[in-house]
Coordinates of C-alpha atoms in Angstrom, one line a residue:
M103 CA -0.2 -0.1 0.3
S104 CA 3.1 2.4 0.9
I105 CA 4.4 1.8 -2.7
W106 CA 1.0 2.2 -4.5
R107 CA 0.4 5.2 -2.4
G108 CA 4.3 6.8 -3.1
N109 CA 3.6 6.4 -6.9
M110 CA 0.3 8.5 -6.3
M111 CA 2.1 11.2 -4.6
E112 CA 4.7 11.5 -7.6
W113 CA 2.2 11.3 -10.3
K114 CA 0.6 14.1 -8.7
N115 CA 3.5 15.9 -8.2
R116 CA 4.4 15.5 -11.7
I117 CA 1.5 17.1 -12.7
F118 CA 1.7 20.4 -10.5
R119 CA 4.7 21.2 -11.1
T120 CA 4.0 20.7 -15.3
R121 CA 0.8 23.0 -14.3
K122 CA 3.1 25.4 -12.6
L123 CA 5.3 25.6 -15.5
D124 CA 2.3 26.2 -18.3
E125 CA 1.1 29.0 -16.1
R126 CA 4.3 30.9 -15.7
G127 CA 4.5 32.8 -18.5
Y128 CA 2.7 33.3 -22.5
S129 CA 3.6 31.7 -25.4
L130 CA 5.7 33.2 -28.2
V131 CA 2.8 33.6 -30.7
E132 CA 0.5 35.0 -28.0
L133 CA 3.7 38.2 -27.4
M134 CA 4.0 38.2 -31.3
V135 CA 0.2 39.1 -31.6
V136 CA 0.2 41.4 -29.1
I137 CA 3.0 42.9 -30.1
A138 CA 1.7 43.1 -33.8
I139 CA -1.3 44.9 -32.8
M140 CA 0.6 47.0 -31.0
A141 CA 2.6 47.8 -34.6
I142 CA -0.7 48.2 -35.8
L143 CA -2.2 50.4 -33.4
A144 CA 1.2 52.7 -33.6
A145 CA 1.0 53.5 -37.0
T146 CA -2.5 54.2 -37.6
G147 CA -2.4 56.2 -34.6
S148 CA 1.1 57.9 -35.4
G149 CA -0.2 59.9 -39.6
I150 CA -3.8 60.8 -37.2
Y151 CA -1.6 62.7 -34.8
K152 CA 0.9 64.2 -37.1
G153 CA -1.9 66.1 -38.5
Y154 CA -3.1 67.2 -35.7
I155 CA 0.5 68.6 -34.6
D156 CA 0.1 70.1 -38.0
K157 CA -3.1 72.1 -37.5
A158 CA -1.7 73.1 -33.8
K159 CA 1.5 74.5 -35.3
S160 CA -0.2 76.5 -37.6
A161 CA -2.6 77.7 -35.1
T162 CA 0.5 78.9 -33.2
M163 CA 1.7 80.7 -36.1
L164 CA -1.3 82.4 -37.1
N165 CA -1.5 83.6 -33.0
T166 CA 1.6 85.2 -33.9
G167 CA 0.3 86.8 -36.8
R168 CA -2.5 87.9 -35.0
Q169 CA -0.4 89.5 -32.0
I170 CA 2.2 91.3 -34.3
K171 CA -0.3 93.0 -36.2
E172 CA -2.2 94.4 -33.2
A173 CA 1.2 95.8 -31.9
L174 CA 1.8 97.8 -35.7
M175 CA -1.3 98.9 -35.2
I176 CA -0.8 99.7 -31.5
C177 CA 2.3 101.7 -32.7
E178 CA 0.9 103.2 -35.5
T179 CA -2.3 104.9 -33.3
E180 CA 0.2 106.0 -30.9
Y181 CA 1.7 107.7 -33.7
V182 CA -1.3 109.2 -34.6
I183 CA -2.5 110.7 -31.2
S184 CA 1.2 112.1 -31.0
G185 CA 1.0 113.7 -33.7
G186 CA 3.7 112.5 -35.7
N187 CA 6.3 112.4 -32.8
G188 CA 7.4 112.0 -29.2
S189 CA 7.8 108.0 -27.9
A190 CA 6.4 105.8 -30.7
M191 CA 9.1 106.6 -32.9
F192 CA 6.7 105.3 -35.8
W193 CA 8.7 105.1 -39.5
S194 CA 12.2 104.8 -37.3
D195 CA 14.9 102.0 -38.0
E196 CA 14.2 100.8 -34.1
F197 CA 10.5 100.2 -35.6
L198 CA 11.7 98.5 -39.5
K199 CA 13.7 96.0 -37.4
A200 CA 12.4 92.1 -36.9
P201 CA 10.0 92.1 -33.7
N202 CA 12.2 89.1 -32.1
H203 CA 15.6 92.0 -32.2
E204 CA 15.5 93.5 -28.8
D205 CA 16.2 97.2 -30.2
S206 CA 13.1 96.9 -31.7
I207 CA 9.9 98.9 -30.9
L208 CA 7.9 95.9 -31.3
Y209 CA 9.9 93.6 -29.0
P210 CA 7.8 94.5 -25.7
Y211 CA 4.9 93.6 -27.3
V212 CA 6.3 90.2 -29.0
G213 CA 9.4 89.9 -28.4
D214 CA 9.4 86.2 -26.4
I215 CA 7.2 84.9 -29.3
T216 CA 8.8 85.7 -32.5
K217 CA 12.3 84.1 -30.9
D218 CA 12.2 82.2 -34.3
C219 CA 12.4 85.1 -37.0
I220 CA 14.5 84.1 -39.7
D221 CA 13.2 87.1 -42.1
Y222 CA 11.0 90.2 -41.4
T223 CA 9.3 92.7 -43.8
L224 CA 7.2 95.4 -43.0
K225 CA 5.6 97.2 -45.6
T226 CA 4.5 100.8 -45.3
G227 CA 2.9 103.7 -47.1
K228 CA 0.5 106.8 -46.7
D229 CA -3.0 106.5 -46.5
S230 CA -5.9 108.9 -48.4
D231 CA -5.1 111.9 -46.0
G232 CA -1.1 112.2 -46.4
N233 CA -0.7 110.1 -42.7
P234 CA 1.8 107.0 -42.7
Q235 CA 0.4 103.4 -42.9
I236 CA 1.6 100.0 -42.4
K237 CA 0.2 98.3 -45.4
G238 CA 1.4 94.6 -44.6
F239 CA 4.3 92.2 -43.0
T240 CA 6.0 89.3 -44.2
Y241 CA 7.2 86.9 -41.3
E242 CA 9.2 84.1 -41.9
T243 CA 10.4 81.1 -39.7
D244 CA 12.0 77.7 -40.8
E245 CA 8.9 76.4 -41.5
Y246 CA 6.0 78.8 -42.0
V247 CA 5.6 82.9 -43.8
I248 CA 3.2 84.8 -42.0
K249 CA 1.7 87.2 -44.2
W250 CA -0.6 90.1 -44.0
R251 CA -1.4 93.2 -46.2
R252 CA -4.1 96.1 -44.6
G253 CA -7.7 94.4 -45.6
E254 CA -6.8 90.9 -46.1
E255 CA -6.8 88.4 -43.2
I256 CA -3.7 86.8 -41.9
T257 CA -2.6 83.7 -44.0
V258 CA 0.0 80.8 -42.6
T259 CA 1.8 78.7 -45.1
K260 CA 4.6 75.9 -44.8
Q261 CA 7.4 76.5 -46.5
T262 CA 7.4 73.8 -48.6
E263 CA 4.0 75.1 -49.9
Q264 CA 5.2 78.4 -50.9
S265 CA 7.7 76.9 -52.9
E266 CA 5.5 74.0 -54.7

């Protein structure tokens, strides 16, 4: 009886050890399926997120353009109020400098957000009464070009789109 009982215990131990080994981890096939699903999700998600990133950058550039336009309008108003002289220094060299230049009149208004400026052009002229007037500006970064003309909306285009 003790021999039989010993054999039963041995069989139980073997079965228990086998089950324990099987329950320890995942099979290679299960891991491959999970990795394949993750790769598919990453591939589809990256395209979607790239579109969101481009839209966010364009919105940021549009906001930068609006702030530059507002700063220019403030300077123009200060010039008109001061009667063509005074603290505004409108039409001076400091006014025509890029907004990210520390000597620019626009720097206190938009200096922090225009650090990426690589080129800036300001178009000026006179209105019907002969007073100086801002006609528009072009602001360029490595990726984007922001344009504004008086009487028009601000436009933001990617550098690659513009060259095509």
